[in-house]
Tab-separated table of C-alpha atoms in Angstrom:
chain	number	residue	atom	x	y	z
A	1	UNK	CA	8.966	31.101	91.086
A	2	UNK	CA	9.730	27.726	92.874
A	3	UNK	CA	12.691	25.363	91.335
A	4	UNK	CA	9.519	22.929	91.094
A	5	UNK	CA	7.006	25.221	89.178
A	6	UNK	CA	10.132	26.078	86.786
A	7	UNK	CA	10.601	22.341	86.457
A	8	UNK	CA	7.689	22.154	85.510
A	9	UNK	CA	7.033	24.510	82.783
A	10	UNK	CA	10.267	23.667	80.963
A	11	UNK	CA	10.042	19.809	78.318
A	12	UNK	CA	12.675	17.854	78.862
A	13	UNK	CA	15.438	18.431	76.398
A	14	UNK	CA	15.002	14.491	75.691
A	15	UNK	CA	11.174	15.249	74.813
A	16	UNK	CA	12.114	17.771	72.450
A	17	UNK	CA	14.318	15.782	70.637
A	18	UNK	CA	11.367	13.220	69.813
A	19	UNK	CA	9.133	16.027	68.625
A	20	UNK	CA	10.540	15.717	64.848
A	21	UNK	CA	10.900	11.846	64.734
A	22	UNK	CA	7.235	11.529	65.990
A	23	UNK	CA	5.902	13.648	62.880
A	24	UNK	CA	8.051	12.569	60.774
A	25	UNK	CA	6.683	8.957	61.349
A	26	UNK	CA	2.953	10.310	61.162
A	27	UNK	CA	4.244	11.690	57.607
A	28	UNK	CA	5.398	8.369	56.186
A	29	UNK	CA	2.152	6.838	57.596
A	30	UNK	CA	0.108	9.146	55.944
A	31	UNK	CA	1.876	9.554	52.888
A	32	UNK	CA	2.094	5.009	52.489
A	33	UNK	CA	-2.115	5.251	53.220
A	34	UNK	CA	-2.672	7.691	50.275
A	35	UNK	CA	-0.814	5.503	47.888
A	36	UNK	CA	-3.128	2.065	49.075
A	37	UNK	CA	-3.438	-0.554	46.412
A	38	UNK	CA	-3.458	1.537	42.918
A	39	UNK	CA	0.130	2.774	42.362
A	40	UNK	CA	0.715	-1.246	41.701
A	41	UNK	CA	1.096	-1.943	38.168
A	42	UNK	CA	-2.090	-3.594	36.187
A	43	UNK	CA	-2.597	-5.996	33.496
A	44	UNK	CA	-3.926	-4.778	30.576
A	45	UNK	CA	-4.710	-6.985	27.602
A	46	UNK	CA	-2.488	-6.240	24.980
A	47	UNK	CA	-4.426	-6.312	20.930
A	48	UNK	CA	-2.114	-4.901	18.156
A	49	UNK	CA	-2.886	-4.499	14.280
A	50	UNK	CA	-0.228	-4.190	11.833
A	51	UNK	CA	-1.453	-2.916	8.479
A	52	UNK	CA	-0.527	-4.492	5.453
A	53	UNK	CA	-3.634	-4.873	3.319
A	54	UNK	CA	-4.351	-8.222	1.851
A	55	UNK	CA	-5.131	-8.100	-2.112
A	56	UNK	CA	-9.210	-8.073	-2.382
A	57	UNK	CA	-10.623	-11.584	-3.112
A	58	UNK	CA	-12.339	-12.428	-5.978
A	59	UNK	CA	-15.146	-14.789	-6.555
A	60	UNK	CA	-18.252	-16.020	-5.274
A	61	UNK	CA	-17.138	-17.935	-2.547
A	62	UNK	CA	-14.097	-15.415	-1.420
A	63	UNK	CA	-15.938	-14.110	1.061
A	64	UNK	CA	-17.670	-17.450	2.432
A	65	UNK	CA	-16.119	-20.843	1.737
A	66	UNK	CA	-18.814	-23.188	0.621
A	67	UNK	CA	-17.614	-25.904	2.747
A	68	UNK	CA	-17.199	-23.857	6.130
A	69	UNK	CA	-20.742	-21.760	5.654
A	70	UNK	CA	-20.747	-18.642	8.613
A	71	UNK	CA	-23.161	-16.154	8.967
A	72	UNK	CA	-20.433	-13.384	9.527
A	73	UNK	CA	-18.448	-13.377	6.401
A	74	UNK	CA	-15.020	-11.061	6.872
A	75	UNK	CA	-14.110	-7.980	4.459
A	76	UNK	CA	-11.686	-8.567	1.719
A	77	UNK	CA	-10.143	-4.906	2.833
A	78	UNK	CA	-9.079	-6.390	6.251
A	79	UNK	CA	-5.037	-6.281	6.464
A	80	UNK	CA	-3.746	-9.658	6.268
A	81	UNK	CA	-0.932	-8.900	9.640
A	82	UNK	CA	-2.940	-8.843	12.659
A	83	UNK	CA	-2.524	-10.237	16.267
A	84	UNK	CA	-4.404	-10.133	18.965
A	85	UNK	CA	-4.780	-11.432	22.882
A	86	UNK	CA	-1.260	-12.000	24.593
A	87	UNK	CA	0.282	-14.438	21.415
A	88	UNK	CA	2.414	-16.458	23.989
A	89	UNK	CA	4.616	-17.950	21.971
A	90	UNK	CA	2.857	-17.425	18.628
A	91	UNK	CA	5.238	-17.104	15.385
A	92	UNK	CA	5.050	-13.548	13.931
A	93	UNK	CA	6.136	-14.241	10.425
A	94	UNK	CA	5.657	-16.704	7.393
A	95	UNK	CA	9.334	-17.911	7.682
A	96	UNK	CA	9.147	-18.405	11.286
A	97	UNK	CA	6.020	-20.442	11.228
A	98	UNK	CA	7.231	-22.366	8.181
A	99	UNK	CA	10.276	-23.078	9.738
A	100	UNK	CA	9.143	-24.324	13.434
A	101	UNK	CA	6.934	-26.446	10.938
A	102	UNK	CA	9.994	-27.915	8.876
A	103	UNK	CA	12.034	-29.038	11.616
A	104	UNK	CA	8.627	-31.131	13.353
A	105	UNK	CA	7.705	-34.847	12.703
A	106	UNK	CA	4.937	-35.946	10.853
A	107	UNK	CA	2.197	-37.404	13.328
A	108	UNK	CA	0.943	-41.148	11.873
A	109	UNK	CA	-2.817	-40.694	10.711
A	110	UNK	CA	-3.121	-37.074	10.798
A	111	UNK	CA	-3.419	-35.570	7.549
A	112	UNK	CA	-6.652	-33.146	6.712
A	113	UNK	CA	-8.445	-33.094	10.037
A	114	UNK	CA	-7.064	-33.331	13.546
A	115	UNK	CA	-7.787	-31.568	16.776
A	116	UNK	CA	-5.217	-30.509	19.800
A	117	UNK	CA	-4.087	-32.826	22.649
A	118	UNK	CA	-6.814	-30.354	24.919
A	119	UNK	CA	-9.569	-30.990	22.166
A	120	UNK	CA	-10.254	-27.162	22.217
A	121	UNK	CA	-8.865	-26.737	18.916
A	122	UNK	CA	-10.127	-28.133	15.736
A	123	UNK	CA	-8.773	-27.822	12.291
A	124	UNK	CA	-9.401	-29.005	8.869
A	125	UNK	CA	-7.280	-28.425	5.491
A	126	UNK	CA	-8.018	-28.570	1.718
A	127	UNK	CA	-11.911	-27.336	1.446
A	128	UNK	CA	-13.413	-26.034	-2.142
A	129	UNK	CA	-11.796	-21.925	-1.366
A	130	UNK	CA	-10.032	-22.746	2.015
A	131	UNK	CA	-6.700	-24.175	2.360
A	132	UNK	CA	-6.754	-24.482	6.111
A	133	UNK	CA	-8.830	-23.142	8.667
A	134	UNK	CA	-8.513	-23.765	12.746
A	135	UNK	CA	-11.174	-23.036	15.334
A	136	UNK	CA	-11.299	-22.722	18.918
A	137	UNK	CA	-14.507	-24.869	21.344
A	138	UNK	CA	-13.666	-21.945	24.252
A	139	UNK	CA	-11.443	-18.582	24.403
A	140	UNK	CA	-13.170	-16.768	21.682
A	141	UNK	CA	-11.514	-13.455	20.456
A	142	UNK	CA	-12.691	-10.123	20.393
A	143	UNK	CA	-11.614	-8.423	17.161
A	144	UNK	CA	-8.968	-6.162	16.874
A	145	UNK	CA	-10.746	-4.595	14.416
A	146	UNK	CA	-14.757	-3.524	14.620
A	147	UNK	CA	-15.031	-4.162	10.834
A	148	UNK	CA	-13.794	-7.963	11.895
A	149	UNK	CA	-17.490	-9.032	13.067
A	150	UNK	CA	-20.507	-8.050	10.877
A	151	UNK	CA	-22.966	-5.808	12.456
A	152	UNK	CA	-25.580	-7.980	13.060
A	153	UNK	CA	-24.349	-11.841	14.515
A	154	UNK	CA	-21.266	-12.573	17.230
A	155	UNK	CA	-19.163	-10.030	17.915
A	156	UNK	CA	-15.886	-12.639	18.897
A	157	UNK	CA	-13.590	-14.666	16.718
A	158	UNK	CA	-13.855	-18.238	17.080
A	159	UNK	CA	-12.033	-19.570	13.926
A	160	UNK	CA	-9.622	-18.229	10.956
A	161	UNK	CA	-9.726	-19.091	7.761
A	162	UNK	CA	-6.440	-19.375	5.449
A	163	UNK	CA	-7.704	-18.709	1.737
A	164	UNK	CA	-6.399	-18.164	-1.378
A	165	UNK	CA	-5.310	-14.631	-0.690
A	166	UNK	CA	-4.713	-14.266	3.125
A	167	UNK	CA	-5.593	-15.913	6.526
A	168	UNK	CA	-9.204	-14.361	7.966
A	169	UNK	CA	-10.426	-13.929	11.522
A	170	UNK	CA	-14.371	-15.157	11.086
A	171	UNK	CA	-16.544	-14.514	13.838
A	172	UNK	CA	-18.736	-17.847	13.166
A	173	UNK	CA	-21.838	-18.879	13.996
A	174	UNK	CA	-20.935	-22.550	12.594
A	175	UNK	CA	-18.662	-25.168	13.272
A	176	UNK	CA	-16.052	-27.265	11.527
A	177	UNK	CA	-16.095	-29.831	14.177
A	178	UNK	CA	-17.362	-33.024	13.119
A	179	UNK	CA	-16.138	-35.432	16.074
A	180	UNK	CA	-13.530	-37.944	15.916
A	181	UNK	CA	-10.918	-36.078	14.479
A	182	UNK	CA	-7.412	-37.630	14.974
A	183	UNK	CA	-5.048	-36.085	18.092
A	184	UNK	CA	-2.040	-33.752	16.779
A	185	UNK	CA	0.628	-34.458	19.591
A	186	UNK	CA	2.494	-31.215	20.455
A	187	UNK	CA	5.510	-31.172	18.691
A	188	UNK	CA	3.979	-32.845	15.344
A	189	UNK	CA	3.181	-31.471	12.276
A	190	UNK	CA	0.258	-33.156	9.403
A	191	UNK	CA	1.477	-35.358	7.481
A	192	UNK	CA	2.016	-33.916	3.766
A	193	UNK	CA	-0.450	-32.779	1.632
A	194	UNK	CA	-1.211	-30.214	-0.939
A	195	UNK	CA	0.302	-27.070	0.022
A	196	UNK	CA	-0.542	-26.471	3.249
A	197	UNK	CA	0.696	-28.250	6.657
A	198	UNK	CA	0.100	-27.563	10.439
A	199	UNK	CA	1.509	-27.565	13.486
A	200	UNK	CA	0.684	-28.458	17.234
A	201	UNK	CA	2.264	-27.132	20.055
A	202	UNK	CA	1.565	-26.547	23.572
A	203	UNK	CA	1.156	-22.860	22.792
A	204	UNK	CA	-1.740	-23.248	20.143
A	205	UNK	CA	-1.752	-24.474	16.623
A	206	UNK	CA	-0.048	-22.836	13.328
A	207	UNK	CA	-1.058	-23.679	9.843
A	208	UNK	CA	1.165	-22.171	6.556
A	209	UNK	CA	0.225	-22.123	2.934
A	210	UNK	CA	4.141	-22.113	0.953
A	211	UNK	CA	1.515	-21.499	-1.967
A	212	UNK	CA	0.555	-18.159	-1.057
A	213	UNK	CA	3.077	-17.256	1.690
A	214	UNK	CA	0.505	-16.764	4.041
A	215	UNK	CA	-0.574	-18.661	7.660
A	216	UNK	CA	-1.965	-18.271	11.017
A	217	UNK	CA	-1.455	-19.470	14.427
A	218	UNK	CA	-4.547	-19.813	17.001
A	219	UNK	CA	-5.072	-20.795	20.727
A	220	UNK	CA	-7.403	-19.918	23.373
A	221	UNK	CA	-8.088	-16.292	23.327
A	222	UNK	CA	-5.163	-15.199	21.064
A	223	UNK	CA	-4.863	-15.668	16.789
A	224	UNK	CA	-1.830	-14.266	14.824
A	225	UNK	CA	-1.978	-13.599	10.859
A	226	UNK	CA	0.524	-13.237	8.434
């Protein structure tokens, strides 16, 4: 055999070497196009119950307050802790709420009915069976709970309803709006009255009852109950 035909049928020793980097580059390559998009992490909306079973109300107008008719009543046997929807910066307990209320300002002119500085919430205090009740214009909330919404009507939350017993996600037909209602700055709480007081904040809107030890706090798609 010539020295050229022996040159070549022998690779280069240089060539050789490159053989493993070259497939172990196709392996990365391969393995970084299986993976794509989906091994990044999702956002999933978090909804959490915590059971503690508010005492069954009694009474005609328990389970619909005469002065804030809905067509969706709630169940008495509905626990009075729930949260759901992110609850940025939402209170998770009487005291808490009660106390971020305490330390605010009463707002000049604000005492039974006021909405937020957006206008997307709307409250109202001191009804015939309702001590307090809030409602949101947009970010309605689906229920944590299927009993929540009554088989036939909506099947979202747009307002709770502090009673006599517990705070109640309603999935209304209604409204409590009215038009005109006094601004709540953020920061301010009603001015006194009765046993119940609220609070506005840039996270949403709290309301407490030191009667009953109960309250709620509501914004756009999110509502805590304690």
């Amino acid at each position: 055999m010539s020295s050229l035909s022996r040159q070549a049928g022998r690779m280069p020793s240089r060539a050789l070497a490159l053989v493993p980097a070259v497939a172990a580059g196709v392996a990365v390559v391969a393995a970084l196009a299986s993976c794509g998009s989906t091994d990044l992490p999702s956002t999933r909306r978090t909804v959490t119950v915590t059971v503690d079973p508010a005492p069954a109300a009694t009474g005609a107008g328990a389970a619909t307050p005469s002065a804030i008719p809905t067509a969706a009543a709630t169940s008495a046997d509905l626990p009075s802790a729930m949260a759901a929807g992110p609850q940025r910066g939402a209170p998770t307990s009487f005291a808490e709420a009660k106390a971020r209320i305490d330390r605010a300002k009463p707002a000049a002119g604000v005492t039974n009915r006021f909405v937020s500085p957006t206008g997307n919430i709307v409250c109202q205090r001191s009804t015939d069976s309702t001590a307090a009740a809030c409602e949101v214009a947009e970010g309605r909330i689906p229920p944590p709970l299927p009993s929540i919404c009554a088989a036939q009507g909506p099947k979202d939350i747009g307002r709770i309803e502090l009673r006599q017993d517990a705070a109640y996600p309603v999935c209304n037909t209604d409204s409590i709006r009215k038009g005109g209602e006094p601004t709540l700055p953020y920061g301010s709480r009603t001015k006194p009255s009765g046993t119940t007081a609220c609070l506005s904040e840039e996270y949403g809107v709290t309301c407490v009852d030191t009667a009953t030890g109960h309250g709620f706090f509501l914004a756009k798609a999110t509502f805590v109950t304690f």
